[in-house]
Amino acid sequence: MRIGEVCKIEWKDLNHEHKTVIVRDRKDPRKKEGNHMIVPLLAGSYDLVKKQSEKDDRIFPYNSRSVTAGFQRVRNDLGITDLRYHDLRREGASRLFEKGYSIEEVAQVTVHRNLNILWQVYTQLFPHKLHDKFDE
């Protein structure tokens, strides 16, 4: 998800039974409000949410600009010059594709409504990997 979306998720949007959250008012060029989407919390993300303090209405009560600035500061301290926070979203999507998730399933996690954008921007096909899939 986008960092702004993560920082806006509230405790009331968490479904413990299904390990999902509602991402409200997602970015959409056609519609500014009412773009809600249910997103699964895969791998350790649900456990990470459970570790957060419930002192605020939001699960991650941070200003998204502060998170971005902190990410940039750490990145720069490590001498990494070619990594943006948004690149982590692409990495996550690529890993899901590598695990065999369908484009529709990945879209549920990355919160993409336009599958063409997801396909064109986030997938990287490696011809040599087809051998592994064929051998299975």
PDB file of C-alpha atoms in Angstrom:
ATOM      1  CA  MET A   1       0.000   0.000   0.000  1.00  0.00           C
ATOM      2  CA  ARG A   2       0.960   3.625  -0.257  1.00  0.00           C
ATOM      3  CA  ILE A   3       2.429   5.064   2.939  1.00  0.00           C
ATOM      4  CA  GLY A   4      -0.428   7.567   3.190  1.00  0.00           C
ATOM      5  CA  GLU A   5      -2.919   4.707   3.081  1.00  0.00           C
ATOM      6  CA  VAL A   6      -1.059   2.761   5.764  1.00  0.00           C
ATOM      7  CA  CYS A   7      -0.935   5.759   8.102  1.00  0.00           C
ATOM      8  CA  LYS A   8      -4.709   6.300   7.806  1.00  0.00           C
ATOM      9  CA  ILE A   9      -5.860   2.763   8.715  1.00  0.00           C
ATOM     10  CA  GLU A  10      -7.882   2.759  11.920  1.00  0.00           C
ATOM     11  CA  TRP A  11      -8.429   0.010  14.474  1.00  0.00           C
ATOM     12  CA  LYS A  12     -12.115  -0.115  13.547  1.00  0.00           C
ATOM     13  CA  ASP A  13     -11.018  -1.115  10.025  1.00  0.00           C
ATOM     14  CA  LEU A  14      -9.215  -4.245  11.246  1.00  0.00           C
ATOM     15  CA  ASN A  15     -10.999  -7.588  10.936  1.00  0.00           C
ATOM     16  CA  HIS A  16      -9.234 -10.051  13.253  1.00  0.00           C
ATOM     17  CA  GLU A  17     -11.201 -13.054  12.034  1.00  0.00           C
ATOM     18  CA  HIS A  18     -10.242 -12.595   8.386  1.00  0.00           C
ATOM     19  CA  LYS A  19      -6.896 -10.828   9.001  1.00  0.00           C
ATOM     20  CA  THR A  20      -7.884  -7.937   6.753  1.00  0.00           C
ATOM     21  CA  VAL A  21      -8.126  -4.152   6.922  1.00  0.00           C
ATOM     22  CA  ILE A  22     -10.295  -1.680   5.088  1.00  0.00           C
ATOM     23  CA  VAL A  23      -8.271   0.903   3.206  1.00  0.00           C
ATOM     24  CA  ARG A  24     -10.552   3.932   2.970  1.00  0.00           C
ATOM     25  CA  ASP A  25     -10.599   6.575   0.252  1.00  0.00           C
ATOM     26  CA  ARG A  26      -7.887   4.974  -1.848  1.00  0.00           C
ATOM     27  CA  LYS A  27      -6.155   7.028  -4.478  1.00  0.00           C
ATOM     28  CA  ASP A  28      -8.208   7.049  -7.668  1.00  0.00           C
ATOM     29  CA  PRO A  29      -7.973   9.726 -10.380  1.00  0.00           C
ATOM     30  CA  ARG A  30     -11.713   9.508 -11.109  1.00  0.00           C
ATOM     31  CA  LYS A  31     -13.161   9.441  -7.625  1.00  0.00           C
ATOM     32  CA  LYS A  32     -11.745  11.172  -4.536  1.00  0.00           C
ATOM     33  CA  GLU A  33     -13.946   9.643  -1.828  1.00  0.00           C
ATOM     34  CA  GLY A  34     -15.619   6.321  -1.157  1.00  0.00           C
ATOM     35  CA  ASN A  35     -12.844   4.214  -2.673  1.00  0.00           C
ATOM     36  CA  HIS A  36     -12.780   1.653   0.108  1.00  0.00           C
ATOM     37  CA  MET A  37     -11.093  -1.709  -0.390  1.00  0.00           C
ATOM     38  CA  ILE A  38     -10.600  -4.724   1.854  1.00  0.00           C
ATOM     39  CA  VAL A  39      -6.961  -5.798   1.934  1.00  0.00           C
ATOM     40  CA  PRO A  40      -5.570  -9.070   3.321  1.00  0.00           C
ATOM     41  CA  LEU A  41      -2.726  -8.840   5.821  1.00  0.00           C
ATOM     42  CA  LEU A  42      -0.374 -11.531   4.576  1.00  0.00           C
ATOM     43  CA  ALA A  43       2.690 -13.125   6.148  1.00  0.00           C
ATOM     44  CA  GLY A  44       3.761 -11.274   9.299  1.00  0.00           C
ATOM     45  CA  SER A  45       1.818  -8.091   8.608  1.00  0.00           C
ATOM     46  CA  TYR A  46      -1.121  -9.128  10.784  1.00  0.00           C
ATOM     47  CA  ASP A  47       1.251  -9.943  13.658  1.00  0.00           C
ATOM     48  CA  LEU A  48       2.909  -6.553  13.202  1.00  0.00           C
ATOM     49  CA  VAL A  49      -0.478  -4.837  13.473  1.00  0.00           C
ATOM     50  CA  LYS A  50      -1.309  -6.766  16.668  1.00  0.00           C
ATOM     51  CA  LYS A  51       1.921  -5.478  18.279  1.00  0.00           C
ATOM     52  CA  GLN A  52       0.871  -1.842  17.860  1.00  0.00           C
ATOM     53  CA  SER A  53      -0.428   0.146  20.810  1.00  0.00           C
ATOM     54  CA  GLU A  54      -4.127   1.006  20.733  1.00  0.00           C
ATOM     55  CA  LYS A  55      -3.607   4.478  22.233  1.00  0.00           C
ATOM     56  CA  ASP A  56      -4.789   6.158  19.034  1.00  0.00           C
ATOM     57  CA  ASP A  57      -7.649   5.568  16.591  1.00  0.00           C
ATOM     58  CA  ARG A  58      -5.075   4.766  13.905  1.00  0.00           C
ATOM     59  CA  ILE A  59      -3.005   1.592  13.886  1.00  0.00           C
ATOM     60  CA  PHE A  60       0.083   3.475  12.681  1.00  0.00           C
ATOM     61  CA  PRO A  61      -0.471   7.013  14.039  1.00  0.00           C
ATOM     62  CA  TYR A  62       2.276   8.708  12.066  1.00  0.00           C
ATOM     63  CA  ASN A  63       2.384  11.516   9.562  1.00  0.00           C
ATOM     64  CA  SER A  64       3.126   9.955   6.169  1.00  0.00           C
ATOM     65  CA  ARG A  65       5.570  12.760   5.338  1.00  0.00           C
ATOM     66  CA  SER A  66       7.515  12.005   8.519  1.00  0.00           C
ATOM     67  CA  VAL A  67       7.675   8.312   7.616  1.00  0.00           C
ATOM     68  CA  THR A  68       8.913   9.197   4.123  1.00  0.00           C
ATOM     69  CA  ALA A  69      11.516  11.588   5.559  1.00  0.00           C
ATOM     70  CA  GLY A  70      12.679   8.935   8.047  1.00  0.00           C
ATOM     71  CA  PHE A  71      12.951   6.360   5.272  1.00  0.00           C
ATOM     72  CA  GLN A  72      15.014   8.769   3.178  1.00  0.00           C
ATOM     73  CA  ARG A  73      17.258   9.609   6.123  1.00  0.00           C
ATOM     74  CA  VAL A  74      18.015   5.939   6.860  1.00  0.00           C
ATOM     75  CA  ARG A  75      18.489   5.192   3.158  1.00  0.00           C
ATOM     76  CA  ASN A  76      20.952   8.075   2.844  1.00  0.00           C
ATOM     77  CA  ASP A  77      22.807   7.046   6.026  1.00  0.00           C
ATOM     78  CA  LEU A  78      23.261   3.599   4.471  1.00  0.00           C
ATOM     79  CA  GLY A  79      24.598   5.152   1.261  1.00  0.00           C
ATOM     80  CA  ILE A  80      21.715   3.856  -0.850  1.00  0.00           C
ATOM     81  CA  THR A  81      20.924   6.330  -3.603  1.00  0.00           C
ATOM     82  CA  ASP A  82      18.473   4.546  -5.881  1.00  0.00           C
ATOM     83  CA  LEU A  83      15.693   3.314  -3.571  1.00  0.00           C
ATOM     84  CA  ARG A  84      12.357   4.977  -2.927  1.00  0.00           C
ATOM     85  CA  TYR A  85       9.715   3.860  -0.447  1.00  0.00           C
ATOM     86  CA  HIS A  86       7.402   3.105  -3.363  1.00  0.00           C
ATOM     87  CA  ASP A  87       9.996   0.614  -4.676  1.00  0.00           C
ATOM     88  CA  LEU A  88       9.132  -1.607  -1.702  1.00  0.00           C
ATOM     89  CA  ARG A  89       5.578  -1.863  -3.021  1.00  0.00           C
ATOM     90  CA  ARG A  90       6.922  -3.095  -6.337  1.00  0.00           C
ATOM     91  CA  GLU A  91       9.186  -5.573  -4.587  1.00  0.00           C
ATOM     92  CA  GLY A  92       6.272  -6.936  -2.587  1.00  0.00           C
ATOM     93  CA  ALA A  93       4.146  -7.343  -5.713  1.00  0.00           C
ATOM     94  CA  SER A  94       6.993  -9.060  -7.550  1.00  0.00           C
ATOM     95  CA  ARG A  95       7.466 -11.526  -4.684  1.00  0.00           C
ATOM     96  CA  LEU A  96       3.771 -12.411  -4.730  1.00  0.00           C
ATOM     97  CA  PHE A  97       3.939 -13.064  -8.476  1.00  0.00           C
ATOM     98  CA  GLU A  98       7.018 -15.249  -7.913  1.00  0.00           C
ATOM     99  CA  LYS A  99       5.056 -17.267  -5.329  1.00  0.00           C
ATOM    100  CA  GLY A 100       2.422 -17.975  -7.961  1.00  0.00           C
ATOM    101  CA  TYR A 101      -0.282 -15.509  -6.947  1.00  0.00           C
ATOM    102  CA  SER A 102      -2.547 -14.466  -9.826  1.00  0.00           C
ATOM    103  CA  ILE A 103      -2.736 -10.862 -10.965  1.00  0.00           C
ATOM    104  CA  GLU A 104      -6.169 -10.546  -9.353  1.00  0.00           C
ATOM    105  CA  GLU A 105      -4.818 -11.837  -6.036  1.00  0.00           C
ATOM    106  CA  VAL A 106      -1.824  -9.489  -6.130  1.00  0.00           C
ATOM    107  CA  ALA A 107      -4.184  -6.594  -6.869  1.00  0.00           C
ATOM    108  CA  GLN A 108      -6.036  -7.407  -3.626  1.00  0.00           C
ATOM    109  CA  VAL A 109      -2.803  -6.912  -1.693  1.00  0.00           C
ATOM    110  CA  THR A 110      -1.370  -3.929  -3.577  1.00  0.00           C
ATOM    111  CA  VAL A 111      -4.799  -2.317  -3.778  1.00  0.00           C
ATOM    112  CA  HIS A 112      -4.623  -1.794  -7.535  1.00  0.00           C
ATOM    113  CA  ARG A 113      -7.920  -1.384  -9.337  1.00  0.00           C
ATOM    114  CA  ASN A 114      -6.365  -1.199 -12.787  1.00  0.00           C
ATOM    115  CA  LEU A 115      -4.874  -4.602 -13.579  1.00  0.00           C
ATOM    116  CA  ASN A 116      -3.137  -3.230 -16.684  1.00  0.00           C
ATOM    117  CA  ILE A 117      -1.071  -0.852 -14.558  1.00  0.00           C
ATOM    118  CA  LEU A 118      -0.229  -3.666 -12.170  1.00  0.00           C
ATOM    119  CA  TRP A 119       0.795  -5.916 -15.045  1.00  0.00           C
ATOM    120  CA  GLN A 120       2.832  -3.331 -16.964  1.00  0.00           C
ATOM    121  CA  VAL A 121       4.609  -1.704 -14.035  1.00  0.00           C
ATOM    122  CA  TYR A 122       4.962  -4.364 -11.378  1.00  0.00           C
ATOM    123  CA  THR A 123       5.643  -7.594 -13.194  1.00  0.00           C
ATOM    124  CA  GLN A 124       9.042  -8.597 -14.381  1.00  0.00           C
ATOM    125  CA  LEU A 125       9.153 -11.775 -16.366  1.00  0.00           C
ATOM    126  CA  PHE A 126      12.353 -13.762 -16.376  1.00  0.00           C
ATOM    127  CA  PRO A 127      12.412 -16.356 -19.166  1.00  0.00           C
ATOM    128  CA  HIS A 128      14.821 -18.638 -17.292  1.00  0.00           C
ATOM    129  CA  LYS A 129      12.270 -18.975 -14.445  1.00  0.00           C
ATOM    130  CA  LEU A 130       9.858 -20.715 -16.828  1.00  0.00           C
ATOM    131  CA  HIS A 131      12.049 -23.829 -16.655  1.00  0.00           C
ATOM    132  CA  ASP A 132      11.392 -24.126 -12.915  1.00  0.00           C
ATOM    133  CA  LYS A 133       7.656 -23.830 -13.416  1.00  0.00           C
ATOM    134  CA  PHE A 134       7.670 -26.363 -16.261  1.00  0.00           C
ATOM    135  CA  ASP A 135       9.651 -28.878 -14.156  1.00  0.00           C
ATOM    136  CA  GLU A 136       7.030 -28.723 -11.402  1.00  0.00           C
TER     137      GLU A 136
END
